[in-house]
XYZ file of C-alpha atoms in Angstrom:
757
model
C 70.698 -50.283 -44.668
C 70.517 -46.597 -45.910
C 68.050 -45.946 -48.483
C 68.671 -42.736 -49.791
C 67.804 -43.199 -53.042
C 64.158 -44.063 -51.655
C 61.332 -41.669 -51.613
C 60.238 -39.983 -48.510
C 57.648 -42.313 -47.175
C 54.452 -40.728 -45.513
C 51.311 -42.434 -44.011
C 48.298 -41.772 -45.787
C 45.290 -42.054 -43.572
C 41.846 -43.683 -45.217
C 38.419 -42.527 -44.067
C 36.307 -45.319 -42.771
C 32.496 -45.471 -43.613
C 30.324 -45.367 -40.387
C 26.508 -45.606 -39.646
C 25.496 -42.250 -38.899
C 22.166 -41.864 -36.943
C 21.719 -38.294 -37.614
C 19.765 -36.867 -40.403
C 23.029 -35.066 -42.156
C 24.741 -38.496 -41.963
C 21.956 -40.368 -43.687
C 21.672 -37.680 -46.333
C 25.300 -38.183 -46.988
C 25.350 -41.724 -47.055
C 22.127 -41.862 -49.413
C 24.180 -39.375 -52.175
C 26.932 -42.061 -51.904
C 24.796 -45.027 -52.087
C 25.129 -45.470 -55.840
C 29.129 -45.623 -55.671
C 29.269 -47.683 -52.575
C 26.964 -50.334 -54.008
C 28.999 -50.454 -56.901
C 31.939 -50.536 -55.416
C 31.198 -53.539 -53.295
C 29.370 -55.475 -55.997
C 33.231 -55.067 -57.605
C 35.044 -56.415 -54.717
C 32.452 -59.317 -54.137
C 33.325 -60.695 -57.837
C 37.118 -60.013 -57.133
C 36.713 -62.055 -53.570
C 34.430 -64.744 -55.082
C 36.874 -65.027 -58.364
C 34.663 -62.767 -60.152
C 37.483 -62.432 -62.616
C 36.957 -66.491 -63.202
C 36.515 -69.429 -65.075
C 32.918 -69.149 -65.674
C 32.751 -66.272 -68.555
C 32.653 -62.664 -68.530
C 32.657 -60.928 -65.237
C 31.158 -57.616 -66.092
C 31.474 -55.508 -62.853
C 35.336 -56.649 -62.900
C 35.559 -55.880 -66.475
C 34.373 -52.419 -65.792
C 36.820 -51.712 -62.955
C 39.918 -52.899 -65.330
C 38.237 -50.693 -68.068
C 38.673 -47.492 -65.605
C 42.207 -48.216 -65.179
C 43.389 -49.382 -68.594
C 41.010 -47.613 -70.936
C 41.056 -49.248 -74.379
C 44.198 -51.241 -73.122
C 41.596 -53.497 -71.134
C 41.398 -55.555 -74.483
C 44.994 -56.864 -73.284
C 43.272 -57.785 -70.017
C 40.517 -59.452 -71.752
C 42.807 -61.536 -73.848
C 44.855 -62.703 -70.381
C 41.270 -63.176 -68.824
C 40.171 -65.519 -71.879
C 43.235 -67.882 -71.813
C 43.627 -67.772 -68.095
C 41.041 -66.932 -65.691
C 43.083 -67.689 -62.495
C 46.097 -65.363 -63.841
C 43.717 -62.584 -64.662
C 42.108 -62.577 -60.964
C 45.631 -62.753 -59.479
C 46.803 -59.467 -61.700
C 43.748 -57.756 -60.679
C 44.298 -58.548 -57.134
C 48.049 -57.625 -57.130
C 47.265 -54.347 -58.815
C 44.789 -52.865 -56.213
C 47.114 -54.173 -53.358
C 50.122 -52.356 -54.964
C 47.870 -49.250 -55.831
C 46.901 -49.048 -52.122
C 50.449 -49.654 -50.923
C 51.818 -46.872 -53.252
C 49.297 -44.468 -51.821
C 50.420 -45.760 -48.185
C 54.056 -45.175 -49.269
C 53.347 -41.422 -50.681
C 54.432 -42.190 -54.138
C 53.741 -39.645 -56.916
C 50.547 -39.824 -58.763
C 52.532 -40.891 -62.138
C 54.712 -43.538 -60.360
C 51.139 -45.104 -58.918
C 49.615 -45.214 -62.310
C 52.597 -46.674 -63.515
C 52.573 -49.368 -60.840
C 48.760 -50.237 -61.322
C 49.215 -50.753 -65.362
C 52.134 -52.919 -64.970
C 50.484 -55.096 -62.148
C 47.282 -55.803 -64.282
C 49.600 -56.515 -67.356
C 52.753 -58.040 -66.522
C 51.500 -61.648 -66.991
C 49.702 -60.939 -70.287
C 52.439 -62.698 -72.076
C 50.767 -66.117 -70.472
C 48.408 -66.076 -73.599
C 51.794 -67.674 -75.215
C 51.981 -70.454 -72.871
C 50.408 -73.810 -74.036
C 47.514 -75.310 -71.946
C 49.048 -78.172 -70.513
C 51.431 -76.396 -68.568
C 49.095 -73.262 -68.099
C 46.304 -75.607 -66.427
C 48.624 -78.416 -64.888
C 47.014 -78.978 -61.611
C 50.580 -79.872 -60.081
C 54.170 -78.258 -59.506
C 55.945 -77.573 -62.865
C 58.817 -79.289 -64.440
C 62.133 -77.379 -65.451
C 61.300 -77.254 -68.865
C 57.470 -75.933 -68.036
C 59.045 -73.540 -65.765
C 61.189 -72.060 -68.591
C 58.199 -71.798 -70.465
C 56.338 -69.756 -67.769
C 59.854 -67.260 -67.335
C 59.716 -66.999 -71.028
C 56.279 -65.437 -70.925
C 57.747 -62.380 -68.580
C 59.662 -61.541 -71.925
C 56.607 -61.702 -74.195
C 54.676 -59.722 -71.522
C 57.415 -56.686 -72.510
C 57.183 -57.497 -76.086
C 53.240 -57.129 -76.077
C 53.346 -54.138 -73.861
C 56.410 -52.498 -76.084
C 53.915 -52.284 -79.330
C 51.143 -50.492 -77.721
C 52.234 -48.691 -74.286
C 53.839 -45.328 -74.508
C 54.641 -44.962 -70.702
C 58.535 -45.984 -70.172
C 57.876 -46.295 -66.713
C 55.545 -49.146 -67.159
C 57.921 -50.871 -69.418
C 60.806 -50.890 -67.025
C 58.632 -52.114 -64.164
C 57.545 -55.074 -66.281
C 61.028 -55.885 -67.640
C 62.344 -56.323 -63.815
C 59.383 -58.023 -62.134
C 60.723 -61.439 -60.975
C 64.262 -60.096 -60.547
C 65.884 -60.902 -57.321
C 67.086 -58.190 -55.215
C 70.736 -60.104 -54.911
C 70.910 -60.175 -58.494
C 71.460 -64.138 -58.086
C 68.484 -65.113 -60.867
C 69.638 -65.230 -64.359
C 68.430 -63.019 -67.321
C 68.352 -59.726 -65.306
C 71.097 -56.983 -65.089
C 70.178 -55.011 -62.219
C 70.081 -55.709 -58.578
C 69.538 -53.819 -55.120
C 68.773 -50.161 -55.302
C 69.325 -50.321 -59.073
C 65.598 -52.206 -59.443
C 62.640 -49.631 -60.185
C 60.951 -49.417 -57.271
C 57.733 -50.417 -58.816
C 59.220 -53.870 -59.577
C 60.634 -54.324 -56.209
C 57.224 -54.013 -54.933
C 55.279 -55.601 -57.693
C 57.593 -58.996 -56.820
C 56.517 -58.604 -53.160
C 52.946 -58.288 -53.597
C 52.440 -60.977 -56.502
C 54.467 -63.308 -53.940
C 52.285 -62.659 -51.212
C 49.083 -63.043 -53.153
C 50.418 -66.476 -54.769
C 50.971 -67.785 -51.238
C 47.876 -66.480 -49.619
C 45.454 -67.802 -52.313
C 44.588 -71.492 -52.983
C 46.204 -73.650 -55.182
C 45.367 -77.394 -56.543
C 48.554 -78.879 -55.149
C 48.405 -76.898 -51.674
C 46.119 -74.779 -49.683
C 46.478 -71.240 -49.306
C 48.797 -69.747 -46.365
C 47.478 -67.590 -43.918
C 48.559 -63.916 -43.852
C 51.261 -64.352 -41.211
C 52.775 -67.551 -42.485
C 53.066 -66.057 -46.074
C 54.554 -62.566 -44.360
C 57.159 -64.835 -42.293
C 58.079 -66.291 -45.679
C 58.664 -63.041 -46.887
C 61.043 -62.104 -44.263
C 62.895 -65.276 -44.857
C 63.568 -64.572 -48.410
C 64.379 -60.917 -47.530
C 67.919 -59.799 -48.839
C 68.013 -62.415 -51.219
C 64.593 -62.311 -53.130
C 63.089 -59.405 -51.931
C 64.071 -55.802 -50.838
C 64.550 -56.383 -47.075
C 63.339 -52.435 -46.346
C 60.479 -53.074 -48.459
C 59.426 -56.316 -46.818
C 59.286 -54.381 -43.539
C 57.188 -51.618 -44.993
C 54.808 -54.077 -46.753
C 54.195 -55.967 -43.276
C 53.277 -52.689 -41.637
C 51.218 -51.904 -44.531
C 49.424 -55.433 -44.651
C 48.513 -54.911 -40.630
C 46.102 -51.874 -41.664
C 43.900 -54.475 -43.312
C 43.541 -55.466 -47.079
C 39.846 -54.912 -47.260
C 39.474 -51.290 -46.703
C 42.387 -50.863 -49.264
C 40.979 -52.755 -52.023
C 37.818 -50.783 -51.159
C 39.267 -47.324 -51.590
C 41.076 -48.423 -54.359
C 37.827 -49.381 -56.503
C 36.511 -46.580 -55.477
C 39.138 -44.126 -56.939
C 39.382 -46.017 -60.157
C 35.761 -45.597 -60.701
C 35.000 -42.190 -59.115
C 38.263 -39.921 -60.218
C 39.936 -41.560 -63.135
C 39.406 -39.876 -66.437
C 38.790 -41.849 -69.669
C 41.013 -39.581 -71.636
C 43.930 -39.837 -69.077
C 43.399 -43.475 -68.896
C 43.688 -43.576 -73.006
C 46.749 -41.392 -73.646
C 49.226 -44.039 -73.101
C 47.743 -46.406 -75.933
C 48.121 -46.015 -79.509
C 44.400 -46.605 -80.280
C 41.033 -45.736 -78.912
C 37.874 -47.371 -78.345
C 34.911 -48.169 -76.167
C 33.871 -51.541 -74.734
C 30.766 -53.088 -72.679
C 29.981 -56.196 -71.465
C 26.839 -57.488 -69.676
C 24.363 -60.284 -69.603
C 21.730 -60.679 -67.112
C 21.555 -64.123 -65.447
C 18.999 -66.439 -66.661
C 16.603 -67.316 -63.848
C 17.109 -70.902 -64.528
C 20.605 -70.562 -64.254
C 20.087 -68.907 -60.708
C 18.237 -72.204 -59.292
C 20.805 -74.478 -60.924
C 23.530 -72.818 -59.582
C 21.837 -72.666 -55.767
C 21.072 -76.461 -55.967
C 24.701 -77.434 -57.163
C 26.154 -75.193 -54.221
C 24.135 -76.612 -51.719
C 24.283 -80.375 -52.340
C 25.836 -82.636 -50.298
C 27.053 -84.956 -53.150
C 30.057 -83.736 -55.243
C 29.382 -82.354 -58.732
C 32.040 -81.883 -61.130
C 31.524 -81.023 -64.789
C 34.185 -81.732 -67.376
C 34.329 -80.562 -71.111
C 35.967 -82.470 -74.182
C 39.045 -81.004 -73.283
C 39.269 -82.734 -69.966
C 39.135 -79.226 -68.673
C 37.032 -78.773 -65.120
C 34.190 -76.218 -65.952
C 32.432 -76.703 -62.364
C 33.509 -78.130 -58.841
C 30.738 -77.597 -55.993
C 30.488 -77.552 -52.543
C 29.969 -81.224 -52.199
C 33.600 -81.708 -54.356
C 35.594 -79.398 -52.084
C 34.227 -81.378 -48.861
C 35.072 -84.854 -50.252
C 38.757 -83.673 -51.843
C 39.791 -80.860 -49.527
C 40.287 -78.698 -52.711
C 38.502 -75.640 -53.432
C 36.717 -74.489 -56.625
C 38.666 -71.499 -56.927
C 42.084 -73.380 -57.458
C 41.001 -76.149 -59.531
C 38.313 -74.730 -61.904
C 39.687 -74.223 -65.191
C 42.420 -76.797 -64.632
C 42.774 -80.249 -66.572
C 41.199 -83.120 -64.927
C 43.099 -86.252 -64.578
C 42.837 -89.774 -62.312
C 46.209 -88.766 -61.010
C 44.710 -85.142 -59.261
C 42.849 -87.342 -56.799
C 44.987 -90.541 -56.840
C 41.746 -92.441 -58.169
C 41.633 -96.099 -57.388
C 39.471 -98.506 -58.759
C 37.733 -101.628 -56.985
C 40.703 -103.758 -56.738
C 42.734 -100.794 -55.067
C 44.826 -100.103 -58.151
C 45.350 -96.633 -59.207
C 43.633 -95.481 -62.569
C 45.990 -94.923 -65.407
C 45.219 -91.653 -67.521
C 44.210 -94.020 -70.653
C 41.893 -95.724 -68.514
C 39.738 -92.754 -67.133
C 36.224 -93.349 -66.782
C 35.580 -89.729 -67.677
C 37.478 -89.825 -70.839
C 35.712 -93.363 -71.611
C 32.179 -91.604 -71.305
C 33.033 -89.008 -73.483
C 34.533 -91.306 -76.126
C 31.501 -93.686 -75.859
C 28.845 -91.727 -74.973
C 27.554 -94.461 -72.274
C 26.886 -93.674 -68.779
C 29.211 -95.232 -66.098
C 28.612 -96.154 -62.523
C 31.442 -97.810 -60.395
C 32.842 -97.638 -56.815
C 36.069 -96.061 -56.393
C 38.321 -94.585 -53.824
C 39.761 -91.127 -53.979
C 42.649 -89.539 -52.072
C 41.888 -85.780 -51.097
C 44.766 -82.931 -50.284
C 44.611 -84.038 -46.449
C 45.591 -87.790 -47.524
C 42.086 -89.550 -46.376
C 41.157 -92.092 -48.606
C 37.202 -91.587 -49.571
C 35.241 -94.815 -50.899
C 32.977 -92.785 -53.187
C 30.008 -94.187 -55.694
C 30.947 -92.428 -58.962
C 28.267 -91.680 -61.507
C 29.420 -90.313 -64.837
C 26.895 -88.782 -67.440
C 27.677 -87.931 -70.965
C 26.499 -84.530 -72.309
C 25.691 -84.686 -75.788
C 23.798 -82.809 -78.411
C 22.534 -83.990 -81.709
C 25.940 -83.380 -83.250
C 28.466 -84.987 -80.712
C 29.556 -85.144 -76.912
C 30.093 -82.012 -75.329
C 31.840 -83.375 -71.928
C 30.529 -85.128 -69.026
C 29.054 -84.592 -65.474
C 30.623 -86.413 -62.690
C 28.501 -87.216 -59.578
C 30.339 -88.139 -56.409
C 28.395 -89.705 -53.455
C 30.434 -90.552 -50.250
C 30.302 -94.397 -49.318
C 32.273 -94.375 -46.264
C 31.214 -97.094 -43.698
C 32.005 -94.394 -40.890
C 29.985 -91.027 -40.568
C 32.822 -88.520 -41.522
C 33.440 -85.612 -39.512
C 31.543 -83.081 -41.521
C 28.701 -85.404 -41.277
C 28.735 -85.726 -37.513
C 28.986 -81.847 -37.087
C 26.306 -81.379 -39.230
C 23.715 -83.708 -37.608
C 25.021 -81.733 -34.498
C 23.912 -78.715 -36.039
C 20.737 -80.149 -37.228
C 19.646 -81.134 -33.642
C 20.825 -78.118 -32.083
C 18.702 -76.042 -29.750
C 18.351 -73.025 -31.976
C 18.259 -69.156 -31.079
C 14.707 -68.356 -31.065
C 15.019 -65.160 -33.147
C 17.650 -66.192 -35.672
C 16.939 -69.947 -35.826
C 20.486 -70.551 -35.513
C 22.365 -72.539 -32.755
C 22.511 -70.682 -29.461
C 25.188 -70.231 -27.004
C 24.922 -73.424 -25.139
C 25.081 -75.567 -28.376
C 28.106 -73.772 -29.381
C 29.421 -74.520 -25.932
C 28.597 -77.948 -26.252
C 29.890 -78.487 -29.904
C 33.020 -76.221 -29.902
C 35.682 -78.429 -27.630
C 34.659 -81.640 -29.429
C 34.812 -79.851 -32.854
C 38.694 -78.493 -32.297
C 39.769 -81.693 -30.514
C 38.498 -83.825 -33.657
C 40.101 -81.645 -36.039
C 43.717 -81.522 -34.081
C 43.151 -85.449 -33.658
C 42.901 -85.851 -37.425
C 45.269 -82.925 -38.488
C 42.505 -81.294 -40.357
C 42.405 -77.392 -40.203
C 39.393 -75.514 -39.108
C 38.654 -71.866 -38.296
C 36.635 -69.696 -36.198
C 35.017 -66.563 -37.459
C 33.358 -64.213 -34.785
C 31.555 -60.961 -36.116
C 29.813 -58.275 -34.411
C 27.383 -55.670 -35.666
C 28.735 -52.026 -35.555
C 27.340 -49.297 -33.246
C 24.238 -51.514 -32.407
C 23.152 -49.640 -29.614
C 22.824 -46.713 -31.866
C 20.743 -48.629 -33.736
C 18.168 -49.567 -31.179
C 18.363 -46.227 -29.768
C 17.529 -44.660 -32.728
C 15.070 -46.970 -34.556
C 13.881 -49.171 -31.740
C 14.582 -52.682 -30.663
C 12.289 -54.245 -33.592
C 14.381 -52.632 -36.193
C 17.674 -53.746 -34.139
C 15.996 -57.373 -34.560
C 15.561 -57.263 -38.020
C 19.312 -56.330 -38.510
C 20.097 -59.363 -36.551
C 17.915 -61.934 -38.393
C 19.556 -60.556 -41.835
C 22.925 -61.207 -40.501
C 22.203 -64.614 -39.359
C 20.707 -65.470 -42.517
C 23.673 -64.097 -44.349
C 25.931 -66.506 -42.135
C 23.565 -69.558 -42.660
C 23.954 -69.210 -46.557
C 27.859 -68.855 -46.312
C 27.914 -72.117 -44.251
C 29.268 -75.218 -45.831
C 28.265 -78.909 -44.681
C 29.626 -79.572 -41.641
C 29.948 -75.789 -40.348
C 28.063 -74.339 -37.383
C 26.574 -71.139 -37.173
C 25.609 -69.802 -33.518
C 24.603 -66.540 -31.851
C 27.286 -66.162 -29.322
C 25.183 -63.117 -27.394
C 23.456 -60.307 -28.256
C 24.464 -59.012 -31.884
C 27.584 -61.037 -31.668
C 27.802 -64.405 -34.180
C 30.073 -67.127 -34.387
C 30.938 -69.394 -37.646
C 32.798 -72.629 -37.351
C 34.242 -73.873 -40.551
C 35.021 -77.381 -40.697
C 38.515 -78.435 -42.942
C 38.796 -74.868 -43.638
C 42.607 -72.915 -43.511
C 42.850 -69.129 -42.233
C 42.905 -67.768 -45.748
C 39.960 -69.367 -46.654
C 37.889 -68.585 -43.692
C 39.342 -64.657 -43.927
C 38.073 -64.907 -47.395
C 34.727 -66.103 -46.574
C 34.294 -63.544 -43.704
C 35.130 -60.712 -46.316
C 32.568 -61.981 -48.758
C 29.860 -62.108 -45.663
C 31.040 -58.226 -44.473
C 30.714 -56.891 -48.288
C 27.411 -58.421 -48.961
C 26.128 -57.270 -45.423
C 27.356 -53.870 -45.836
C 25.511 -53.207 -49.133
C 22.256 -53.946 -47.710
C 19.717 -51.411 -47.507
C 17.207 -51.797 -44.478
C 13.708 -50.348 -45.052
C 13.313 -50.436 -41.062
C 16.460 -48.106 -41.034
C 14.804 -45.587 -43.404
C 17.052 -47.173 -46.400
C 20.247 -47.021 -44.353
C 22.942 -49.673 -43.968
C 24.800 -51.395 -41.246
C 28.547 -52.899 -40.876
C 29.824 -55.624 -39.210
C 33.006 -56.374 -37.843
C 35.208 -59.752 -37.926
C 37.779 -61.770 -36.388
C 39.081 -64.879 -38.072
C 41.452 -67.521 -36.767
C 42.937 -71.063 -37.411
C 43.338 -74.032 -34.872
C 47.431 -74.242 -34.659
C 50.145 -76.520 -33.177
C 49.500 -76.510 -29.094
C 46.134 -74.707 -29.111
C 43.198 -75.402 -26.683
C 39.780 -74.351 -27.626
C 40.117 -71.546 -24.769
C 43.194 -69.997 -26.803
C 41.596 -70.446 -29.941
C 38.848 -68.754 -28.722
C 40.760 -65.626 -26.990
C 42.695 -65.021 -30.231
C 39.643 -64.700 -32.619
C 37.936 -62.541 -29.920
C 41.019 -60.614 -30.188
C 41.192 -60.402 -33.750
C 37.534 -58.916 -33.722
C 38.444 -56.245 -30.851
C 41.251 -55.076 -33.418
C 39.053 -54.890 -36.192
C 37.019 -52.741 -34.103
C 39.568 -50.826 -32.941
C 40.894 -50.173 -36.341
C 37.870 -48.349 -37.612
C 35.298 -51.387 -37.793
C 33.444 -52.771 -41.041
C 36.657 -54.791 -41.589
C 38.200 -58.506 -41.345
C 41.095 -59.238 -39.085
C 42.955 -62.269 -39.030
C 45.316 -63.711 -36.614
C 46.922 -66.929 -36.114
C 49.899 -68.552 -38.351
C 47.595 -71.904 -38.697
C 49.685 -74.946 -39.447
C 51.529 -76.485 -42.714
C 50.959 -80.169 -41.272
C 50.734 -82.342 -38.512
C 52.658 -80.237 -35.987
C 52.305 -82.219 -32.938
C 53.841 -85.394 -34.497
C 56.512 -83.433 -36.463
C 57.619 -81.579 -33.587
C 57.754 -84.337 -30.655
C 61.142 -85.013 -30.806
C 62.437 -81.536 -30.874
C 62.385 -80.958 -26.996
C 65.722 -82.934 -26.477
C 68.021 -80.188 -24.929
C 68.179 -81.433 -21.653
C 69.391 -78.539 -19.425
C 71.656 -79.000 -16.367
C 69.259 -77.417 -13.798
C 67.231 -79.935 -12.329
C 64.094 -77.675 -12.093
C 64.001 -76.846 -15.812
C 61.403 -79.611 -17.197
C 62.097 -78.629 -21.137
C 64.298 -76.033 -23.066
C 64.893 -74.863 -26.400
C 66.863 -72.651 -29.031
C 64.723 -71.279 -31.585
C 64.571 -68.851 -34.241
C 62.238 -66.713 -35.967
C 62.684 -64.761 -39.544
C 60.878 -61.930 -38.329
C 62.326 -58.887 -36.731
C 62.393 -58.361 -32.869
C 59.443 -55.933 -33.032
C 56.901 -58.460 -34.728
C 58.161 -61.550 -32.855
C 57.365 -59.128 -29.698
C 53.948 -58.621 -31.066
C 53.433 -62.111 -31.592
C 54.522 -63.037 -27.968
C 52.129 -60.452 -26.709
C 49.254 -62.148 -28.339
C 50.468 -66.056 -26.679
C 50.384 -64.189 -23.365
C 46.938 -62.705 -23.795
C 45.463 -65.728 -25.547
C 46.796 -67.934 -22.585
C 45.545 -65.634 -20.009
C 49.376 -65.406 -18.878
C 50.438 -63.192 -16.256
C 54.128 -61.610 -16.407
C 56.130 -62.102 -13.172
C 59.034 -60.249 -14.398
C 60.837 -58.547 -17.196
C 64.139 -57.336 -17.582
C 66.376 -55.719 -20.296
C 66.982 -58.973 -22.075
C 64.458 -61.651 -20.802
C 60.881 -62.286 -19.501
C 59.103 -64.669 -17.192
C 55.780 -65.858 -17.731
C 53.196 -67.793 -15.521
C 50.682 -70.337 -17.808
C 47.859 -72.096 -16.606
C 47.035 -75.389 -18.728
C 43.292 -76.408 -17.489
C 42.348 -79.851 -18.426
C 39.841 -80.016 -21.386
C 36.053 -81.579 -20.464
C 36.649 -84.774 -22.028
C 39.688 -85.432 -19.437
C 39.013 -87.058 -16.191
C 37.512 -85.205 -13.111
C 40.312 -85.911 -11.145
C 42.566 -83.888 -13.473
C 43.766 -80.486 -11.803
C 45.166 -77.400 -13.823
C 49.011 -77.367 -13.923
C 50.787 -73.865 -13.835
C 54.134 -73.597 -15.712
C 56.921 -71.032 -15.546
C 58.389 -69.960 -18.519
C 61.730 -68.003 -18.975
C 61.891 -66.423 -22.460
C 65.127 -64.680 -23.706
C 65.048 -62.848 -27.129
C 67.386 -61.085 -29.133
C 67.465 -59.581 -32.761
C 70.451 -60.620 -35.046
C 71.444 -59.911 -38.740
C 72.375 -63.046 -40.790
C 74.798 -62.340 -43.650
C 73.520 -63.489 -47.024
C 76.482 -64.239 -49.201
C 76.002 -63.645 -52.966
C 78.282 -64.282 -56.082
C 78.446 -60.185 -56.542
C 81.137 -58.360 -54.655
C 78.873 -57.064 -51.901
C 76.433 -59.053 -49.503
C 73.021 -58.166 -47.880
C 71.828 -59.190 -44.457
C 68.514 -60.203 -43.192
C 66.767 -59.584 -39.484
C 65.950 -62.730 -37.714
C 65.127 -63.207 -34.078
C 66.977 -65.919 -31.829
C 64.854 -67.075 -28.641
C 65.862 -69.116 -25.495
C 63.073 -70.679 -23.857
C 62.966 -72.998 -20.468
C 60.258 -74.523 -19.095
C 59.355 -75.819 -15.549
C 56.203 -76.701 -13.441
C 55.409 -73.910 -10.815
C 54.653 -76.587 -7.742
C 56.756 -79.232 -6.767
C 53.870 -81.739 -6.636
C 53.424 -81.212 -10.235
C 56.652 -82.423 -11.359
C 55.745 -86.021 -10.350
C 52.842 -85.919 -12.375
C 52.665 -88.480 -15.304
C 51.036 -86.203 -17.869
C 53.572 -83.284 -16.851
C 55.571 -83.511 -19.906
C 52.894 -83.703 -22.343
C 51.496 -80.742 -21.067
C 54.927 -78.949 -20.852
C 55.012 -79.715 -24.965
C 52.073 -78.365 -25.645
C 52.620 -75.343 -24.124
C 55.790 -75.137 -26.240
C 54.109 -76.116 -29.210
C 51.598 -73.418 -28.826
C 54.612 -70.643 -28.139
C 56.373 -72.174 -31.482
C 53.227 -71.591 -33.460
C 52.712 -67.975 -31.923
C 56.192 -67.006 -32.710
C 56.310 -68.955 -36.404
C 59.835 -70.363 -34.879
C 61.759 -73.034 -35.760
C 64.842 -74.958 -34.128
C 67.970 -72.908 -34.268
C 70.588 -74.814 -36.475
C 73.384 -72.644 -34.944
C 72.191 -71.797 -31.311
C 73.841 -68.692 -29.732
C 75.343 -70.003 -26.466
C 76.823 -66.861 -25.684
C 74.093 -64.726 -24.872
C 74.864 -61.073 -24.125
C 74.191 -59.929 -20.903
C 71.581 -57.309 -21.838
C 69.661 -56.263 -25.091
C 70.771 -52.581 -26.574
C 69.161 -49.761 -24.672
C 66.923 -48.954 -27.947
C 65.586 -52.390 -27.463
C 64.580 -51.866 -23.661
C 61.191 -50.600 -24.799
C 59.576 -53.782 -25.818
C 59.970 -55.177 -22.616
C 57.944 -52.103 -21.162
C 55.634 -52.119 -23.898
C 54.798 -55.941 -23.288
C 53.385 -54.500 -19.453
C 50.373 -52.566 -21.285
C 46.911 -53.482 -20.364
């Protein structure tokens, strides 16, 4: 598709900070330590919902004020109305800014995009609270109110902003690329470039962050969804550009953007587009008692929920997250209702909103203690002892505190993992689990989550240039750095998690009931906190660490999951260190049971056990990247590679909890892939097309004796489930039975590329 109207894209390299042992490096680092610390605090607040529901966030407000000047008052109004919407806008603005620089856009175009991204949702201040705070999906009428807020944003900005580029972007945010969405006049390349970029980033951020009614998607699943809607909702060319940009890592992008806003933006320039001038400052030192109370609530095993008289959730601690599977980030500030957790009474009947125990306690001012049953996001019913305490003053009741104590007769998965953690053989230096304890717990941990169809994630981290620290400052200084990183990981661990020293300066964190996106955010918070520390034993210098993150997915074994996390860590190292790299698509649900009946295409060849025709919404280049990861994580061997197909050999070793008589089984996979373009018809005279990759895979046991084994089909299904998960593929409803004899010549390089070591 031609793009003559687009600017010339140029890759802009970003400098990566690194540990320097020389005197010159230490002097430079000390000179910049103020700004680095300041930026780190801002990003830590951003990752931890600093623009959140718990009141003003001084550092995040300073970042917004640096970009908007006096216009930050509009953002403050949005934050007071809806803290989650404000946090979403700030994240989107920083990603858009980094992407604009990556594409080589002019400073004027980048400025307009940043301002529009920060304020495109300011019209939400006119949406009723019962719609804005609704914990579930919106109805058609409620969706219309949200859509109307877009025009309200434009009206608000039109009265105060004199930059027409900003108004044009805000006017067209949300327009579909094919012009099929009502209410917009432009389509395709007629839409402003900034609006097309903002629409993509806004959708990506919404998909990868927690919502009450669904968990955040992994980065790879969100990108696959963007490709699926390319050509209809999104600009297909920009989707491909954004996928390449995201591969570079968003944490360093946000750090660079925050540094530029604070260091380079002139307040006079930021204020010139507004019709008034002013200055703000916010700040409040946290009370010491608040810190103690906050730490207590974070570490309580029981759930604690604060609810005000408007039935708005003010606090949702880690214990409540463990019981319900819903994160505090996604639910704080929303309205409480028994429907939220499908609360049932002592007889098993659903509690109606009019009979809500919390509402009754607030009205009567009398404590309540009941045995109820909750249903979390995973669908698991949990009996709990609920103690509801009214919060009263001399004048009136201000709200209620709800304490949730797990009353399950059987020990939960998290409790079993916690007991294993407490009984672990500890590493003598760091007092976290050692390698032997990790090996003992890891396989049971993964298999238990797969059996219960619960998400779990693995984080691997490694200190950057640690040998240089030992050589320069000595091994005692190196030990202090190792102990500090271990302490950070222990503080970041939730009940049921396991922290272990994997070897040397490398650590692992097993995250129970945690998806890919959440684990990546936790790793990013740890990375930022560690990089901001100054070590007296190193002369006040700081140290960085790299992180690899992955989530268990369909067809996984403990070995493939560990290899994928290790590959993510190696990518983080190769991309410049001091970053988090996330790999794996995760899973949307019980993949095994849902896909069990998909292997039904019995081929005529007697030697082939299973065969499938699939398709994935990503282009061939990205599909090949995923296939390369599958080969690496399964320790596969490439037997042959032609222009249109590849043959692999995959070993499936039995896990330790199987019978000793079980033997490894080797499968041969024959995979053919080709890229196609699917036409997308619209009601306009022209049509669009989007890229996708069609896949044909056949699997057979290598050895004749393996074909007679009872578990051969089950093992084969596991391999194909894993391949589908890596490729993010689904059944092809229109299989291409007439495969071309070879791929076009320009595609041959991909097979040669797969052979690279």
